Each structure stands twice: as C-alpha cells, then as structure tokens.
Coordinates of C-alpha atoms in Angstrom, one line a residue:
M1 CA 62.7 121.8 41.2
S2 CA 65.5 123.6 42.8
A3 CA 68.6 122.3 44.4
L4 CA 68.5 118.5 46.4
E5 CA 71.4 119.0 48.1
Q6 CA 72.4 115.2 47.9
S7 CA 76.0 114.7 46.7
D8 CA 78.6 118.0 47.7
A9 CA 81.3 117.3 46.4
T10 CA 81.4 115.5 50.1
V11 CA 82.1 111.4 50.3
R12 CA 79.3 111.0 52.8
S13 CA 76.8 108.5 50.2
N14 CA 73.5 107.4 50.8
G15 CA 74.3 104.6 48.3
A16 CA 77.0 102.6 51.2
Q17 CA 80.3 101.8 49.7
S18 CA 79.8 98.3 48.4
E19 CA 82.8 95.4 48.6
Q20 CA 83.6 95.4 45.5
A21 CA 86.2 98.5 45.4
G22 CA 85.8 101.5 43.2
R23 CA 82.0 101.1 42.9
I24 CA 79.1 102.4 45.0
A25 CA 75.8 101.2 45.0
V26 CA 72.3 103.0 44.3
L27 CA 69.6 101.9 47.0
N28 CA 65.9 102.6 47.2
P29 CA 65.6 105.4 50.0
A30 CA 62.1 104.3 50.9
T31 CA 63.0 100.9 50.7
G32 CA 66.7 100.0 51.5
E33 CA 66.6 98.3 48.1
V34 CA 70.1 97.9 46.7
I35 CA 68.8 99.4 42.9
G36 CA 71.9 99.7 40.8
Q37 CA 75.7 99.7 41.4
V38 CA 78.1 102.5 39.7
D39 CA 81.6 103.5 39.0
D40 CA 83.1 105.3 41.7
M41 CA 85.4 107.2 39.7
T42 CA 89.2 108.0 40.1
P43 CA 90.7 111.6 39.8
A44 CA 92.3 109.8 36.5
Q45 CA 89.8 108.4 35.0
V46 CA 87.4 111.8 34.9
E47 CA 90.7 113.9 33.5
A48 CA 90.3 111.0 31.1
V49 CA 86.7 112.2 30.5
V50 CA 87.6 115.7 30.5
E51 CA 90.0 115.1 28.0
R52 CA 87.7 113.1 24.9
T53 CA 85.7 115.6 26.2
R54 CA 87.1 118.3 25.3
R55 CA 88.2 117.3 21.8
A56 CA 84.5 116.4 20.8
Q57 CA 83.7 119.7 21.8
P58 CA 85.0 121.9 18.3
G59 CA 82.7 119.8 16.3
W60 CA 79.4 119.6 18.4
D61 CA 80.4 124.0 18.5
A62 CA 80.3 123.8 14.7
L63 CA 77.1 122.1 13.9
G64 CA 75.3 125.8 15.6
F65 CA 72.4 126.2 16.7
D66 CA 70.3 124.3 14.6
G67 CA 72.4 121.0 14.3
R68 CA 71.9 121.3 18.3
A69 CA 69.0 122.4 18.9
E70 CA 67.2 119.5 16.9
V71 CA 68.9 117.1 19.6
M72 CA 67.5 118.6 22.0
Y73 CA 63.8 118.0 20.1
E74 CA 64.7 114.9 19.7
L75 CA 66.1 114.2 23.3
R76 CA 62.5 115.8 24.1
H77 CA 60.5 113.2 21.7
W78 CA 62.7 110.4 23.2
L79 CA 62.1 111.7 27.2
V80 CA 57.7 111.5 26.2
Q81 CA 58.3 108.2 24.7
N82 CA 60.5 106.6 28.0
R83 CA 58.7 108.4 30.6
D84 CA 58.1 105.5 32.0
R85 CA 61.0 104.6 32.2
V86 CA 62.2 107.2 33.6
L87 CA 59.8 108.2 36.7
D88 CA 60.0 105.2 37.7
V89 CA 64.2 105.4 37.6
L90 CA 63.2 108.8 39.4
V91 CA 61.0 107.5 42.4
K92 CA 63.3 104.3 43.1
E93 CA 66.5 106.4 43.5
N94 CA 65.3 109.1 45.2
G95 CA 62.2 107.8 47.2
K96 CA 60.3 110.8 46.1
T97 CA 56.2 110.7 44.1
R98 CA 55.3 109.9 41.1
E99 CA 53.8 112.9 40.9
D100 CA 57.2 114.8 42.1
A101 CA 59.0 113.2 39.7
L102 CA 56.7 114.2 37.1
L103 CA 55.7 117.3 37.4
A104 CA 59.8 118.6 39.3
E105 CA 61.2 116.6 36.9
M106 CA 60.2 115.7 33.8
F107 CA 57.6 117.9 32.6
Y108 CA 60.2 121.0 33.6
V109 CA 62.9 119.8 31.6
C110 CA 60.6 118.7 29.1
D111 CA 59.7 122.9 28.3
A112 CA 63.4 123.7 28.5
L113 CA 64.9 121.9 26.0
G114 CA 62.3 123.0 23.7
F115 CA 62.3 126.4 25.3
W116 CA 67.1 126.8 25.4
A117 CA 66.9 125.6 21.9
K118 CA 64.3 128.0 20.7
N119 CA 66.0 130.8 22.8
A120 CA 70.3 130.3 22.5
P121 CA 70.3 131.6 19.1
K122 CA 68.4 135.3 20.4
Y123 CA 70.2 135.2 23.6
L124 CA 73.9 134.3 22.5
A125 CA 73.1 136.5 19.0
D126 CA 75.8 138.8 17.9
E127 CA 75.8 142.9 19.7
K128 CA 76.7 145.2 17.2
I129 CA 77.1 148.1 20.1
R130 CA 77.0 151.5 19.5
T131 CA 80.4 153.7 20.2
H132 CA 79.8 157.2 21.7
S133 CA 84.0 158.2 21.4
P134 CA 84.4 160.3 18.4
L135 CA 87.5 158.5 18.3
L136 CA 85.9 155.3 17.1
L137 CA 84.2 157.1 13.7
G138 CA 83.4 154.4 11.4
K139 CA 84.4 151.7 13.2
K140 CA 82.7 149.0 14.3
V141 CA 82.1 147.8 17.3
V142 CA 80.8 143.9 17.7
V143 CA 80.1 141.5 21.5
R144 CA 80.0 138.0 20.2
Y145 CA 79.5 135.4 22.8
R146 CA 81.6 131.8 22.6
P147 CA 81.1 128.6 24.7
H148 CA 84.4 128.1 27.4
G149 CA 84.6 124.9 26.5
V150 CA 84.1 122.1 28.7
I151 CA 81.5 122.9 31.0
G152 CA 80.8 120.6 34.5
P153 CA 78.1 120.7 36.6
W154 CA 76.3 118.7 39.0
N155 CA 73.5 117.7 41.4
Y156 CA 69.6 117.2 41.4
P157 CA 68.6 114.0 39.6
L158 CA 67.3 115.4 36.4
T159 CA 65.9 119.1 36.9
N160 CA 68.8 120.8 38.3
S161 CA 72.1 118.5 36.7
F162 CA 70.9 117.3 33.0
G163 CA 69.3 120.7 33.7
D164 CA 71.8 123.1 33.5
C165 CA 73.7 120.3 30.8
M166 CA 71.1 121.7 27.8
P167 CA 71.9 125.9 28.0
A168 CA 75.5 124.8 28.1
L169 CA 75.0 122.6 25.0
M170 CA 73.1 124.9 23.1
A171 CA 75.7 127.6 23.4
G172 CA 78.2 125.5 21.8
N173 CA 80.1 123.3 24.7
A174 CA 80.7 120.3 25.4
V175 CA 79.6 119.0 29.1
V176 CA 80.2 116.6 32.0
L177 CA 78.2 115.9 34.1
K178 CA 78.4 114.9 37.1
P179 CA 75.6 113.6 39.1
S180 CA 75.0 113.0 43.4
E181 CA 76.5 109.7 44.0
V182 CA 72.9 109.3 45.5
T183 CA 71.2 109.7 42.6
P184 CA 73.0 108.9 39.3
L185 CA 70.7 106.8 37.6
T186 CA 68.3 108.8 35.9
N187 CA 71.8 111.5 34.4
L188 CA 73.3 108.0 33.2
M189 CA 69.8 106.8 31.3
M190 CA 70.0 110.7 30.4
G191 CA 73.7 109.7 28.7
E192 CA 72.5 106.8 26.9
A193 CA 69.2 108.7 26.0
A194 CA 71.5 111.7 24.1
L195 CA 73.6 109.2 22.0
E196 CA 70.2 107.9 20.8
C197 CA 69.0 110.9 19.9
G198 CA 72.2 111.9 17.2
A199 CA 74.1 114.3 20.0
P200 CA 77.8 113.0 18.9
A201 CA 80.0 110.7 21.1
D202 CA 82.0 112.1 24.3
V203 CA 79.8 115.2 23.7
F204 CA 78.0 114.9 26.3
S205 CA 79.4 112.5 29.2
V206 CA 78.6 111.5 32.7
V207 CA 81.6 110.5 34.8
T208 CA 80.1 109.3 38.7
G209 CA 81.4 108.8 42.5
A210 CA 81.4 110.7 45.0
G211 CA 84.1 113.2 46.6
R212 CA 87.1 112.7 44.6
T213 CA 84.9 113.1 41.5
G214 CA 83.6 116.1 42.3
A215 CA 87.3 117.6 42.9
A216 CA 88.5 116.5 39.7
L217 CA 85.5 117.4 37.8
V218 CA 86.9 120.7 38.9
D219 CA 89.9 120.1 38.0
N220 CA 90.0 120.6 34.9
V221 CA 87.1 121.2 33.4
D222 CA 86.8 125.1 32.0
M223 CA 83.9 126.3 34.1
I224 CA 82.0 124.6 36.6
H225 CA 78.4 124.8 38.0
F226 CA 77.9 123.7 41.3
T227 CA 74.4 123.1 42.9
G228 CA 73.9 122.2 46.7
S229 CA 75.3 123.5 50.3
T230 CA 76.8 127.0 50.9
A231 CA 79.7 124.9 52.4
T232 CA 81.2 123.1 49.3
G233 CA 79.8 125.7 47.7
R234 CA 82.8 127.6 49.0
K235 CA 85.1 124.9 49.2
V236 CA 84.2 124.6 44.6
A237 CA 84.7 128.4 44.4
V238 CA 88.3 128.2 46.0
Q239 CA 89.1 125.3 44.0
A240 CA 87.8 126.8 41.7
A241 CA 89.2 130.6 41.8
E242 CA 92.6 128.7 41.9
R243 CA 92.5 127.6 38.3
L244 CA 90.7 131.5 38.0
I245 CA 88.4 129.4 36.0
P246 CA 84.1 130.9 35.8
V247 CA 81.3 129.3 38.3
S248 CA 78.4 129.4 38.9
L249 CA 77.2 128.6 42.3
E250 CA 72.9 127.8 43.9
L251 CA 73.1 127.1 47.4
G252 CA 71.4 126.7 50.5
G253 CA 68.3 128.7 51.0
K254 CA 66.0 129.8 54.4
D255 CA 63.2 130.5 52.4
P256 CA 60.3 132.8 54.4
M257 CA 56.9 132.8 53.5
I258 CA 54.9 136.1 54.7
V259 CA 51.2 135.6 55.5
L260 CA 49.8 139.4 55.5
R261 CA 46.5 139.6 57.8
D262 CA 44.7 140.3 54.6
A263 CA 45.7 137.2 52.7
N264 CA 43.4 134.3 51.0
L265 CA 44.8 132.6 54.0
E266 CA 43.2 129.0 51.9
R267 CA 45.1 129.3 49.5
A268 CA 48.3 130.6 51.8
A269 CA 47.5 127.6 53.8
N270 CA 46.8 125.2 51.0
M271 CA 50.6 126.3 49.6
A272 CA 52.4 126.9 52.7
V273 CA 51.8 122.6 52.8
Q274 CA 52.0 122.1 49.7
W275 CA 56.0 123.6 49.0
A276 CA 57.1 122.5 52.4
F277 CA 56.9 119.3 51.9
S278 CA 56.7 118.3 48.5
N279 CA 59.8 116.6 47.4
S280 CA 60.4 115.9 51.5
G281 CA 61.0 119.0 51.8
Q282 CA 64.2 118.6 49.9
I283 CA 63.9 121.8 47.5
C284 CA 66.0 124.9 48.2
I285 CA 63.2 126.9 47.3
S286 CA 61.1 125.4 49.7
V287 CA 58.7 127.0 52.5
E288 CA 61.3 126.8 55.3
R289 CA 60.1 129.2 57.2
V290 CA 56.5 131.6 57.8
Y291 CA 55.3 134.4 59.3
V292 CA 52.4 135.4 59.7
E293 CA 50.9 139.2 61.4
E294 CA 48.6 137.8 64.4
P295 CA 45.1 138.9 64.1
V296 CA 45.1 136.1 61.6
H297 CA 47.8 133.6 63.0
D298 CA 45.7 130.6 65.1
E299 CA 43.4 130.9 61.9
F300 CA 46.3 129.8 59.5
V301 CA 47.9 127.4 61.6
Q302 CA 44.0 125.6 61.9
K303 CA 44.1 125.1 58.6
V304 CA 48.2 123.9 57.6
V305 CA 47.6 121.7 61.2
E306 CA 44.2 120.3 58.7
K307 CA 46.1 120.1 55.8
T308 CA 49.2 118.2 57.2
R309 CA 47.4 115.4 59.1
A310 CA 45.3 114.4 55.7
L311 CA 48.6 114.4 53.6
R312 CA 49.9 110.4 53.4
H313 CA 52.8 109.9 53.7
G314 CA 54.9 106.5 53.3
A315 CA 57.1 104.9 50.4
P316 CA 55.5 106.0 46.6
P317 CA 54.0 103.3 44.5
L318 CA 55.2 103.7 41.4
E319 CA 51.7 104.1 39.9
P320 CA 50.7 107.5 40.6
G321 CA 48.1 108.7 43.7
H322 CA 48.6 106.5 46.8
V323 CA 51.1 108.7 48.7
D324 CA 51.3 112.6 48.8
V325 CA 54.7 112.4 50.8
G326 CA 57.7 110.3 50.3
A327 CA 61.2 109.2 51.5
M328 CA 64.3 111.8 52.4
T329 CA 67.1 111.2 49.9
H330 CA 70.2 111.2 51.7
P331 CA 71.1 109.5 55.3
P332 CA 72.6 111.9 57.3
Q333 CA 69.8 115.0 55.8
V334 CA 67.0 113.1 58.4
D335 CA 69.2 113.8 61.1
I336 CA 69.9 117.5 60.3
V337 CA 65.6 117.4 60.4
R338 CA 65.9 115.3 64.1
N339 CA 68.3 117.8 65.0
H340 CA 66.7 121.0 64.1
V341 CA 62.7 119.5 65.4
Q342 CA 64.5 118.5 69.0
D343 CA 66.7 121.8 68.8
A344 CA 63.3 123.5 69.0
I345 CA 61.2 121.4 70.8
D346 CA 64.2 122.0 74.1
K347 CA 64.2 125.8 73.2
G348 CA 60.5 126.1 73.1
A349 CA 58.4 124.9 70.2
E350 CA 55.0 123.1 70.2
V351 CA 55.2 120.3 67.4
L352 CA 51.7 120.6 66.2
V353 CA 51.9 117.4 63.9
G354 CA 54.6 115.1 63.3
G355 CA 57.7 115.5 64.6
K356 CA 59.5 111.8 64.0
A357 CA 61.4 109.2 62.1
P358 CA 58.8 106.6 62.4
E359 CA 60.7 103.1 62.5
G360 CA 60.4 100.5 59.9
P361 CA 62.2 100.5 56.6
G362 CA 63.4 103.9 54.7
Q363 CA 64.6 106.7 55.3
F364 CA 61.0 108.9 57.0
F365 CA 60.4 111.9 58.2
E366 CA 56.9 113.0 58.9
P367 CA 55.3 116.0 58.0
T368 CA 56.0 118.5 60.6
V369 CA 54.5 121.2 61.8
L370 CA 55.9 123.8 64.7
T371 CA 54.6 127.2 66.6
G372 CA 55.9 129.4 69.5
V373 CA 59.0 129.6 67.4
D374 CA 62.0 132.1 67.2
H375 CA 64.9 132.8 65.6
T376 CA 66.8 131.4 69.2
M377 CA 66.4 128.5 67.0
K378 CA 68.3 126.3 64.3
I379 CA 65.1 126.0 62.4
M380 CA 64.2 129.0 61.8
T381 CA 68.3 130.1 61.3
E382 CA 69.8 126.9 59.7
E383 CA 68.3 125.1 56.5
T384 CA 66.6 122.2 57.5
F385 CA 66.1 120.6 54.1
G386 CA 63.7 118.7 54.9
P387 CA 59.7 118.0 55.7
T388 CA 59.2 120.6 58.5
L389 CA 56.7 123.8 58.5
P390 CA 57.2 126.0 61.4
I391 CA 55.1 128.9 62.2
M392 CA 55.9 132.1 63.8
K393 CA 53.6 135.0 64.7
V394 CA 54.5 138.4 64.3
R395 CA 52.8 142.0 64.5
D396 CA 52.8 143.3 61.1
A397 CA 54.4 143.0 58.4
D398 CA 57.7 145.4 58.9
E399 CA 58.5 143.1 61.4
A400 CA 57.8 139.7 59.0
V401 CA 60.1 141.3 56.6
Q402 CA 62.7 142.2 60.0
L403 CA 63.4 139.0 60.4
A404 CA 62.8 137.4 56.3
N405 CA 66.4 139.0 56.0
D406 CA 67.5 138.2 59.6
S407 CA 69.0 134.9 57.4
R408 CA 72.3 134.9 56.0
Y409 CA 70.6 133.0 53.1
G410 CA 68.6 134.8 50.2
L411 CA 66.9 132.9 47.4
N412 CA 63.6 132.8 46.9
S413 CA 60.5 133.8 49.4
S414 CA 57.1 134.7 49.3
V415 CA 54.1 137.0 50.2
F416 CA 50.5 136.9 50.2
S417 CA 47.8 139.6 50.7
K418 CA 45.0 140.3 49.0
D419 CA 46.1 144.4 48.2
V420 CA 48.9 143.0 45.5
A421 CA 50.3 146.5 45.2
K422 CA 51.0 146.1 49.4
G423 CA 52.4 142.5 48.7
E424 CA 54.0 143.7 45.9
A425 CA 55.8 146.5 48.0
V426 CA 56.1 144.1 50.8
A427 CA 57.9 141.6 48.2
R428 CA 60.6 144.7 47.5
R429 CA 62.1 144.8 50.9
L430 CA 63.1 141.3 51.1
E431 CA 67.3 140.4 50.3
A432 CA 65.4 137.1 48.3
G433 CA 66.8 137.5 44.2
N434 CA 63.6 135.8 44.0
A435 CA 60.2 136.6 45.3
C436 CA 56.5 135.4 44.6
V437 CA 53.2 137.5 45.2
N438 CA 50.7 135.2 46.3
D439 CA 52.6 132.0 44.7
A440 CA 55.4 130.1 45.9
L441 CA 57.9 127.9 43.6
M442 CA 55.7 128.4 40.4
N443 CA 58.0 131.6 39.8
Y444 CA 61.0 128.7 38.8
L445 CA 59.2 128.2 35.8
A446 CA 59.5 131.0 34.3
L447 CA 62.3 130.5 31.8
E448 CA 62.5 133.9 30.3
A449 CA 63.7 135.3 34.3
P450 CA 66.8 134.8 35.8
F451 CA 66.8 132.7 39.0
G452 CA 69.6 133.5 41.5
G453 CA 70.9 133.6 45.0
A454 CA 71.4 136.5 46.9
N455 CA 74.1 136.7 50.2
E456 CA 75.0 132.9 50.7
S457 CA 72.4 131.3 48.4
G458 CA 75.0 131.6 45.2
L459 CA 76.6 133.5 42.2
G460 CA 74.9 133.9 39.4
A461 CA 71.7 132.6 37.4
R462 CA 70.0 130.0 36.2
H463 CA 67.5 130.6 33.7
G464 CA 66.9 133.5 30.9
A465 CA 69.6 135.4 28.8
P466 CA 71.9 135.2 32.1
G467 CA 71.3 131.6 32.5
I468 CA 73.4 130.8 29.3
R469 CA 75.1 133.6 29.2
K470 CA 78.1 132.4 32.0
Y471 CA 78.4 129.5 30.3
T472 CA 80.1 131.5 27.1
A473 CA 82.7 134.0 27.0
T474 CA 82.6 137.7 25.6
Q475 CA 84.5 138.4 22.9
T476 CA 84.6 142.1 21.3
L477 CA 85.4 142.8 18.1
L478 CA 86.8 146.2 16.3
I479 CA 86.6 145.9 12.8
T480 CA 87.3 148.9 10.6
R481 CA 86.8 148.8 7.0
F482 CA 88.4 151.7 6.1
G483 CA 91.0 153.6 7.3
P484 CA 93.0 156.5 5.9
K485 CA 97.3 154.7 5.5
R486 CA 97.8 157.2 8.8
E487 CA 95.7 158.4 11.1
P488 CA 96.1 161.2 13.0
T489 CA 97.0 158.9 16.5
M490 CA 99.8 157.8 15.2
F491 CA 103.6 158.2 15.5
P492 CA 105.8 159.8 14.8
N493 CA 104.3 162.6 17.8
K494 CA 103.4 166.3 16.6
A495 CA 103.0 169.6 18.7
G496 CA 100.1 170.6 16.0
T497 CA 98.2 167.2 16.8
A498 CA 98.9 167.4 20.2
K499 CA 97.2 170.8 20.2
V500 CA 94.2 169.5 18.6
F501 CA 92.8 167.3 20.6
E502 CA 93.7 168.9 23.6
R503 CA 91.6 171.8 22.9
L504 CA 88.7 169.0 21.8
M505 CA 89.0 167.5 25.4
V506 CA 88.4 171.0 26.6
L507 CA 85.9 171.6 23.8
M508 CA 83.8 168.3 25.2
Y509 CA 84.5 167.6 28.5
G510 CA 85.7 171.0 29.9
R511 CA 82.9 172.4 30.9
R512 CA 81.1 171.9 34.7
R513 CA 78.3 170.2 34.7
K514 CA 75.9 171.4 36.8
R515 CA 73.9 170.5 40.0
R516 CA 70.3 169.0 39.8
R517 CA 68.5 170.7 42.4

C-alpha cells in the first residue's frame, strides 16, 4: 500500500552502524538478526552514480514506449518467477507477514508494471491544441511531454519505491532510487533484475545509505519524489527549491473512518481491524482514527474488540498462514506508538485490547484498541504509524465530519453507510485527497485515478495521468505550415493596421456581458 515512513532522509536507522566505516547493517526487526549489510554512500559517490545515470538516459528515452515496455513486461515475468526469493527478503527485512508482502507489495508491483507499460503512450501522447485566437489561424499548436532526465524517488520496501520508478522509467527518464536504509535489500535485488531483464546499464541505479545519501540525491537529480513524514518532506521541498527542481511529496496521514448509524457494522469492523493493523499499522493510509455515531458505537466497539483479540501477533514465518500482525520495522516508531498510547491513557482513554510492547526479541507493539478518546490526545491528532485503533463516539455525521477535518493531514478517509448516496455525500465533505465509501485503502489499486494528499499530506499525486506526467516537462510547439513573407503584425508599424486591429478588438470584446439572474 502506501508510504512506510522508515527512512525520511534523517540519520536515524534501524540498521545500526556496523564497526566497519561506511557500512550499515540491515536487521530482521522480528528477530534482531543481521541479514545483510549495505554501503552508507557518501555525497561524492551519489554524485558519480547520478552522472552515470544521466549519461545513460538519452539512449533509454530513444528506445521509445515499446522498447521500454518490453523491459517492464520482462521485469513482471522475473518477479513472478522469482517470487519466493523476493518474498523471503521482504518478510525478513520488514518483519511483515508473507501475505502482506504478497498482496501489498508483489501483487501491486506486478499489476503496475503492466499498467504503466500499456498506458504510458496514452498518457504522454502529443496533444493537439485547438486555439481560440484569430491571430493564430492556420497555425498548429502541440503539447508534448518530455522526460526531466534523472528522477530520484525513495522510500517503502517495494510498492512506493520501485513502484514510483515504473512511471518515471516509462516516461523516458533514468532513475536513481534511494531506498530506506532500513529496508534496502529488496530494491538492490530489483536493480539486478532490471539488468537481467534488458534495461541498459545505469538506467536504473540504487544508492544506499542514511540521511546524507538522501540529501545528496536531492542535490544532484533533475526531479525528486519523496514518500515519508511531513517534517522531512518540508526539508526535501526546501532543498529542491534551492535548485528549482520539481518535487512530488506523499507525506503523513491521520486517516479517519466514519461509521454512520445505518452502516453494515460487521463489514465496517472487519475493515477497521484489517486496515488499522495490516503491516503493524505502518501504512500512511492506515485507518488511524474512527468516529462512530452514538447509537451503534458500543456494538461496533464490541465487534472490533472480538476481532482484534483473535489476531495472531508475532514473528512472521516465511510460510504463510501462521501470523496476522508482524513486527514494527523501525525502532523509533515503537517508542512513538508507546508514547501516543500512554498519552491517551493519562488523559482518560481506556485500552480494551493490547496497549504495550511485549518483552522478548524483536520490535513489536500489540494491536491496540482504545475508547474514550478525544482530540486532546496525540493518538487522535498526530500520526501514530503503528498498530492502534482509537474509536470515538460522536452525536451525528456533522460532528464526525467536523472532527475528521480537524487535522493538519488529509490523505485517505472512509465512510460507512448502507445508504450509499448518504455515504458519498459525507465523503465529499471530507478534506482529504482520497475517500472511500463502504471500503478502505482499496482505492490505492485504482491505478487510473490520481492518488494524492491534501493539506500537509503532500504535493502532487501518484497514479493516473498526473502520476506519470509529473515525471515530465511540457514542451509547447507552434508550427506554421503556410504563411506570407510578412504578416500584418510585423514591423514597420502602420497607423492603418493599428486602426484595423483596434476596430477588431472593439467588435470582439467591447460589448458589456449581461449578468445572469
């Protein structure tokens, strides 16, 4: 799904610095086991990689859509054939379940590879513009989309790191990917796979490291896409602005769910539990807070509590089916979740399920359900990014909407009601870039539709035409096929010609427009 904020271009790291300078140890967060090491690349190394990638870009662009699509299709085939190997790495470096790795990562990427290969030519086709000005009669105007050059996306294990590379590559750009220092291994594997599947050398490069690596990427590429926290997104935007390069940001979320009194409570409860605790809540479009109309609040809470207590929580095995909720990938995030839960308790909230980090190896926090919450509590106002589900009782839909919009974020949202028209009407009042009615998070799979944030949840969008056009610059061409040697607007100025244009202006624009009543 969306945006695991593991890296953020800060120096904090799950993989603790190893004794060997310039290397980062990658840990399995469920066991604490070291599963690999990667380079902590210096700014000079990043600059060299970007320059090699920039030299490779024109040849990649020259392949055209069909040539680039062949590589995408080959990569899709490679992923399917090597799925066990890729899934094993995803499970180990993220601490997530195999089911989550399959559905939220592998399935999405396989689908998206084919989608962008097929649709890029349509989204980026030249557009013939019909002009209105009489001065442009006989002239042809065309808008084309041309690649920026070298694109620098980063974050999330696969979906929102390599996932952002696909449209950038299909647009004719070369890509330098900076994965999280916490989960770099899957994307290094994708770099090897791209070469194996026919991508020219240096067209898709991966740079590894912590904060300085990300900062160096922004200093050298031609466009940046960042997924992560709002605080770090601001820093990336400021740094990009210094160079006047385009930037796209998908940032934090505090995504609300509204459950109206006529909702199908069984479906709503299943959705809340699934999308609050999937990937241990480490999805920026997770259900992070729930507002339930008073008449059905108690019944909804009861259903959620029963379903949460039935979850199997622990270290995910490599084979599927034995664990529902795995580890938390980034150690500092466990502390944030603990802090938010304790803050809620101190201010009067009640923990009905979970509420603590269990003892033992690995980085875990129990799936946690809270009631008696309000907007004085961090757990209702700040991004928790962990396995928590705070549920608040409200009088009616108006109060639910008011509270849902009482946030600096605005990424995803959901409304549940058996009256679909009513649910849609409520969803349209939410200040969020995306909203579901009687569903949650599945809107991310609608690759044809833009997915972006409102307020402090980001700039720009993934998916759809905007999701690939952001990786291009427009070039507007005006083409005159037939024209006289001298046009009436050319020097030397003549009084008669000016009079003709003055009369034309009065004739075309001089009438007062009638007001509509």
